[in-house]
Short mmCIF file of C-alpha atoms in Angstrom, two decimals:
data_model
loop_
_atom_site.label_atom_id
_atom_site.label_comp_id
_atom_site.label_asym_id
_atom_site.label_seq_id
_atom_site.Cartn_x
_atom_site.Cartn_y
_atom_site.Cartn_z
CA UNK P 622 43.74 -29.46 -24.18
CA UNK P 623 42.54 -33.04 -23.89
CA UNK P 624 42.99 -34.54 -20.45
CA UNK P 625 44.40 -38.04 -20.07
CA UNK P 626 42.88 -40.17 -17.34
CA UNK P 627 45.38 -42.10 -15.22
CA UNK P 628 43.01 -43.62 -12.67
CA UNK P 629 39.24 -43.85 -12.42
CA UNK P 630 37.27 -45.39 -9.56
CA UNK P 631 33.52 -45.90 -9.87
CA UNK P 632 31.41 -46.74 -6.80
CA UNK P 633 34.35 -48.34 -4.99
CA UNK P 634 33.71 -49.71 -1.50
CA UNK P 635 36.37 -51.20 0.78
CA UNK P 636 35.24 -53.42 3.65
CA UNK P 637 37.98 -55.28 5.58
CA UNK P 638 37.37 -59.02 5.27
CA UNK P 639 38.14 -59.71 8.91
CA UNK P 640 35.32 -57.37 9.91
CA UNK P 641 32.93 -59.14 7.55
CA UNK P 642 33.74 -62.44 9.22
CA UNK P 643 32.83 -60.91 12.58
CA UNK P 644 29.63 -59.48 11.10
CA UNK P 645 30.92 -55.95 11.67
CA UNK P 646 30.90 -54.85 8.04
CA UNK P 647 31.86 -51.21 8.45
CA UNK P 648 33.31 -49.98 5.14
CA UNK P 649 36.45 -47.84 5.13
CA UNK P 650 35.45 -46.47 1.71
CA UNK P 651 31.79 -46.11 0.77
CA UNK P 652 30.91 -46.02 -2.95
CA UNK P 653 33.71 -43.62 -3.81
CA UNK P 654 34.01 -42.38 -7.40
CA UNK P 655 36.94 -40.30 -8.57
CA UNK P 656 38.88 -39.63 -11.76
CA UNK P 657 42.51 -38.51 -11.74
CA UNK P 658 43.89 -36.89 -14.88
CA UNK P 659 47.50 -36.47 -15.88
CA UNK P 660 49.12 -33.25 -14.65
CA UNK P 661 46.80 -32.57 -11.70
CA UNK P 662 47.92 -31.61 -8.20
CA UNK P 663 45.40 -33.20 -5.84
CA UNK P 664 45.48 -32.24 -2.18
CA UNK P 665 43.78 -35.11 -0.39
CA UNK P 666 42.63 -34.11 3.09
CA UNK P 667 40.75 -35.85 5.87
CA UNK P 668 40.85 -36.57 9.56
CA UNK P 669 42.44 -39.76 10.91
CA UNK P 670 40.16 -42.65 9.99
CA UNK P 671 38.40 -40.74 7.23
CA UNK P 672 39.62 -43.17 4.55
CA UNK P 673 42.13 -40.96 2.75
CA UNK P 674 45.09 -43.36 3.07
CA UNK P 675 42.95 -46.30 1.96
CA UNK P 676 41.78 -44.30 -1.04
CA UNK P 677 45.41 -43.53 -1.91
CA UNK P 678 46.34 -47.22 -1.76
CA UNK P 679 43.45 -48.19 -4.03
CA UNK P 680 44.35 -45.43 -6.50
CA UNK P 681 47.99 -46.58 -6.43
CA UNK P 682 46.93 -50.11 -7.33
CA UNK P 683 47.83 -51.82 -4.05
CA UNK P 684 45.99 -55.03 -3.35
CA UNK P 685 43.32 -54.25 -0.80
CA UNK P 686 41.00 -56.83 0.72
CA UNK P 687 37.25 -56.37 0.50
CA UNK P 688 37.18 -54.09 -2.56
CA UNK P 689 34.05 -53.86 -4.71
CA UNK P 690 33.27 -51.53 -7.58
CA UNK P 691 35.01 -50.61 -10.83
CA UNK P 692 38.66 -49.59 -10.99
CA UNK P 693 40.38 -48.45 -14.18
CA UNK P 694 44.12 -48.09 -13.59
CA UNK P 695 45.93 -46.80 -16.66
CA UNK P 696 48.94 -45.73 -14.61
CA UNK P 697 51.94 -48.03 -14.86
CA UNK P 698 55.42 -47.87 -13.35
CA UNK P 699 58.58 -48.46 -15.32
CA UNK P 700 58.32 -52.16 -14.52
CA UNK P 701 54.94 -52.24 -16.30
CA UNK P 702 52.95 -53.13 -13.19
CA UNK P 703 49.77 -51.47 -11.95
CA UNK P 704 51.21 -50.50 -8.57
CA UNK P 705 52.48 -47.05 -7.82
CA UNK P 706 54.88 -46.54 -4.88
CA UNK P 707 53.64 -44.43 -1.97
CA UNK P 708 56.01 -42.21 0.00
CA UNK P 709 55.12 -42.44 3.70
CA UNK P 710 55.82 -40.33 6.79
CA UNK P 711 58.95 -42.35 7.67
CA UNK P 712 60.75 -43.20 4.39
CA UNK P 713 63.81 -44.60 6.16
CA UNK P 714 61.75 -47.65 7.11
CA UNK P 715 61.85 -48.73 3.45
CA UNK P 716 65.41 -47.62 2.67
CA UNK P 717 67.89 -50.40 1.98
CA UNK P 718 70.89 -48.54 0.57
CA UNK P 719 73.73 -46.94 2.52
CA UNK P 720 73.57 -43.78 0.38
CA UNK P 721 70.85 -42.08 -1.68
CA UNK P 722 72.50 -43.32 -4.89
CA UNK P 723 72.67 -46.90 -3.65
CA UNK P 724 69.11 -46.83 -2.31
CA UNK P 725 67.58 -45.68 -5.60
CA UNK P 726 69.74 -48.05 -7.66
CA UNK P 727 68.75 -51.04 -5.50
CA UNK P 728 65.07 -50.07 -5.75
CA UNK P 729 65.29 -49.98 -9.54
CA UNK P 730 67.03 -53.36 -9.57
CA UNK P 731 64.17 -54.78 -7.50
CA UNK P 732 61.74 -53.31 -10.04
CA UNK P 733 63.64 -55.21 -12.75
CA UNK P 734 64.53 -52.13 -14.76
CA UNK P 735 66.92 -52.69 -17.66
CA UNK P 736 70.43 -52.50 -16.16
CA UNK P 737 71.73 -50.00 -18.71
CA UNK P 738 69.02 -47.53 -17.62
CA UNK P 739 69.34 -47.90 -13.86
CA UNK P 740 72.27 -45.62 -13.06
CA UNK P 741 71.28 -42.81 -15.48
CA UNK P 742 67.68 -42.87 -14.19
CA UNK P 743 68.78 -42.94 -10.55
CA UNK P 744 71.19 -40.03 -10.91
CA UNK P 745 68.80 -37.94 -12.99
CA UNK P 746 66.03 -38.39 -10.39
CA UNK P 747 68.32 -37.45 -7.51
CA UNK P 748 69.32 -34.28 -9.35
CA UNK P 749 65.62 -33.52 -10.02
CA UNK P 750 64.83 -33.44 -6.30
CA UNK P 751 67.95 -31.45 -5.42
CA UNK P 752 69.92 -34.36 -3.96
CA UNK P 753 72.52 -34.62 -6.71
CA UNK P 754 75.35 -33.27 -4.59
CA UNK P 755 74.45 -35.59 -1.71
CA UNK P 756 73.87 -38.80 -3.65
CA UNK P 757 76.91 -40.50 -2.10
CA UNK P 758 76.38 -39.15 1.41
CA UNK P 759 75.58 -41.74 4.14
CA UNK P 760 71.82 -42.05 4.66
CA UNK P 761 72.13 -41.66 8.43
CA UNK P 762 73.63 -38.17 8.00
CA UNK P 763 70.62 -36.87 6.04
CA UNK P 764 67.84 -34.82 7.57
CA UNK P 765 64.25 -36.04 7.61
CA UNK P 766 63.37 -33.79 4.69
CA UNK P 767 66.34 -35.02 2.65
CA UNK P 768 65.31 -38.63 3.25
CA UNK P 769 61.84 -37.80 1.95
CA UNK P 770 63.44 -36.34 -1.18
CA UNK P 771 65.42 -39.56 -1.69
CA UNK P 772 62.19 -41.56 -1.45
CA UNK P 773 60.56 -39.22 -3.98
CA UNK P 774 63.58 -39.63 -6.27
CA UNK P 775 63.01 -43.38 -6.21
CA UNK P 776 59.46 -42.87 -7.51
CA UNK P 777 60.68 -40.56 -10.26
CA UNK P 778 63.47 -42.93 -11.27
CA UNK P 779 60.94 -45.74 -11.62
CA UNK P 780 58.99 -43.48 -14.00
CA UNK P 781 55.98 -43.55 -11.73
CA UNK P 782 53.12 -41.68 -13.48
CA UNK P 783 51.85 -40.54 -10.08
CA UNK P 784 53.60 -39.20 -7.01
CA UNK P 785 51.53 -40.38 -4.03
CA UNK P 786 52.78 -38.67 -0.87
CA UNK P 787 51.09 -39.66 2.39
CA UNK P 788 51.57 -36.88 4.97
CA UNK P 789 55.27 -36.67 4.15
CA UNK P 790 55.68 -33.39 6.07
CA UNK P 791 53.84 -34.53 9.21
CA UNK P 792 57.01 -35.35 11.16
CA UNK P 793 59.25 -32.64 9.71
CA UNK P 794 60.16 -29.27 11.17
CA UNK P 795 58.74 -26.26 9.30
CA UNK P 796 61.93 -25.57 7.32
CA UNK P 797 62.28 -29.19 6.15
CA UNK P 798 58.56 -29.41 5.38
CA UNK P 799 58.78 -26.28 3.20
CA UNK P 800 61.81 -27.72 1.38
CA UNK P 801 59.94 -30.92 0.50
CA UNK P 802 56.77 -29.07 -0.51
CA UNK P 803 58.69 -26.67 -2.75
CA UNK P 804 60.51 -29.54 -4.47
CA UNK P 805 57.25 -31.38 -5.08
CA UNK P 806 55.60 -28.20 -6.40
CA UNK P 807 58.51 -27.77 -8.81
CA UNK P 808 58.12 -31.36 -9.99
CA UNK P 809 54.42 -30.73 -10.59
CA UNK P 810 55.22 -27.67 -12.69
CA UNK P 811 57.45 -29.91 -14.81
CA UNK P 812 54.44 -32.15 -15.54
CA UNK P 813 54.39 -34.68 -12.69
CA UNK P 814 50.94 -35.70 -11.40
CA UNK P 815 50.76 -35.45 -7.60
CA UNK P 816 48.47 -36.76 -4.87
CA UNK P 817 49.51 -34.84 -1.77
CA UNK P 818 47.87 -36.23 1.39
CA UNK P 819 47.90 -33.81 4.31
CA UNK P 820 46.03 -32.35 7.24
CA UNK P 821 47.89 -29.04 6.92
CA UNK P 822 45.75 -26.61 4.94
CA UNK P 823 48.68 -24.16 4.95
CA UNK P 824 50.14 -26.38 2.22
CA UNK P 825 47.32 -25.54 -0.21
CA UNK P 826 48.10 -23.42 -3.26
CA UNK P 827 45.92 -21.74 -5.92
CA UNK P 828 44.77 -24.18 -8.58
CA UNK P 829 44.96 -27.26 -6.36
CA UNK P 830 42.16 -29.76 -6.64
CA UNK P 831 41.00 -30.47 -3.10
CA UNK P 832 39.51 -33.89 -2.39
CA UNK P 833 38.23 -34.10 1.18
CA UNK P 834 37.35 -37.42 2.81
CA UNK P 835 34.88 -37.76 5.64
CA UNK P 836 33.54 -41.03 7.07
CA UNK P 837 34.71 -43.03 4.06
CA UNK P 838 33.11 -40.74 1.47
CA UNK P 839 34.28 -37.84 -0.66
CA UNK P 840 32.76 -34.81 1.06
CA UNK P 841 34.26 -32.23 -1.30
CA UNK P 842 35.98 -32.32 -4.68
CA UNK P 843 36.84 -28.95 -6.14
CA UNK P 844 38.98 -25.83 -6.00
CA UNK P 845 40.09 -23.92 -2.89
CA UNK P 846 37.65 -21.06 -3.65
CA UNK P 847 34.68 -23.37 -3.07
CA UNK P 848 36.35 -25.04 -0.10
CA UNK P 849 36.72 -21.75 1.79
CA UNK P 850 33.56 -19.99 0.54
CA UNK P 851 30.95 -19.19 3.17
CA UNK P 852 28.24 -18.32 0.66
CA UNK P 853 27.62 -21.66 -1.09
CA UNK P 854 24.05 -22.97 -0.83
CA UNK P 855 23.20 -20.43 1.83
CA UNK P 856 25.60 -21.82 4.45
CA UNK P 857 27.24 -19.43 6.89
CA UNK P 858 30.13 -21.85 7.35
CA UNK P 859 32.50 -23.01 4.63
CA UNK P 860 32.93 -26.67 3.75
CA UNK P 861 36.31 -26.40 5.44
CA UNK P 862 34.66 -25.37 8.71
CA UNK P 863 31.79 -27.84 8.41
CA UNK P 864 34.28 -30.71 8.22
CA UNK P 865 36.15 -29.48 11.29
CA UNK P 866 39.36 -28.21 9.67
CA UNK P 867 41.30 -25.24 10.95
CA UNK P 868 41.70 -22.77 8.11
CA UNK P 869 45.02 -21.05 7.42
CA UNK P 870 45.55 -17.69 9.09
CA UNK P 871 45.08 -15.79 5.83
CA UNK P 872 41.66 -17.37 5.28
CA UNK P 873 40.57 -16.53 8.83
CA UNK P 874 41.59 -12.91 8.30
CA UNK P 875 39.62 -12.82 5.03
CA UNK P 876 36.54 -14.16 6.80
CA UNK P 877 36.82 -11.46 9.47
CA UNK P 878 37.08 -8.83 6.77
CA UNK P 879 33.97 -10.25 5.11
CA UNK P 880 32.07 -9.72 8.38
CA UNK P 881 33.14 -6.08 8.18
CA UNK P 882 31.83 -5.83 4.64
CA UNK P 883 35.19 -6.19 2.87
CA UNK P 884 35.17 -9.08 0.39
CA UNK P 885 38.57 -9.81 -1.11
CA UNK P 886 38.78 -11.42 -4.54
CA UNK P 887 40.12 -13.91 -5.25
CA UNK P 888 39.61 -15.31 -1.77
CA UNK P 889 43.05 -15.32 -0.09
CA UNK P 890 44.14 -18.44 1.79
CA UNK P 891 47.92 -17.96 1.69
CA UNK P 892 49.97 -15.08 3.09
CA UNK P 893 51.04 -14.00 -0.40
CA UNK P 894 47.46 -14.03 -1.66
CA UNK P 895 46.29 -11.99 1.35
CA UNK P 896 49.00 -9.36 0.86
CA UNK P 897 48.18 -9.09 -2.85
CA UNK P 898 44.41 -8.93 -2.26
CA UNK P 899 44.72 -6.22 0.41
CA UNK P 900 47.09 -4.22 -1.77
CA UNK P 901 44.73 -4.44 -4.75
CA UNK P 902 41.72 -3.47 -2.60
CA UNK P 903 43.55 -0.38 -1.31
CA UNK P 904 44.25 0.71 -4.87
#
């Protein structure tokens, strides 16, 4: 099936202009090239200061000072502008409505959507993220995870071709974080393209495209199998370990088994994958 490119960056560098003026030209992004195709789930990882949030803003079409290189942005919102909304850690900071329904409707009005489409689009999006029954509930009574879902509904209602989610589970408890992740995974299965920014490798799933940032550059771009493999190019440490990430428990167990001569295939990095791999190996 032919892939449709939404965003392509070629040799993009971002150097803050205020640093240039002080002769401290330290780029945040350094000649980054990446192509994002429709329907992908990209898990964008990186330590604080690695450049992952800046990369997300450039991909989303936000105006960023000190940008050089080539950017092809074919992704457009419902308003026909090359700027995709980003859902942040604290969505309530951008909420203006008293209820989820009002917040999404006001956001669509600000985006100058045709009035006749606003209410149907808002209500459909809230139902998509599982907030249909709470659309008229006061915002202040919602949990952190529910507020994130309202913010995601706003992106869907605006017909955003990309969901860009910047560490949206970082400040949530495990139950709320799982709720948001499951909803986003369901949206991806329905055809939504997702850029999921995180430092939690437990949120990885089979088939994800991992893009890892390190010191302003893309240090890895590929599937989880390569990310966790300890046998690429003769290294005894995986790319995950080389970049200083803590692997999920399942992956650490699989590595220990490898040291004992037991190599599980496919490499398990989730609890479900580990249980299935061990069960298959026993058979």
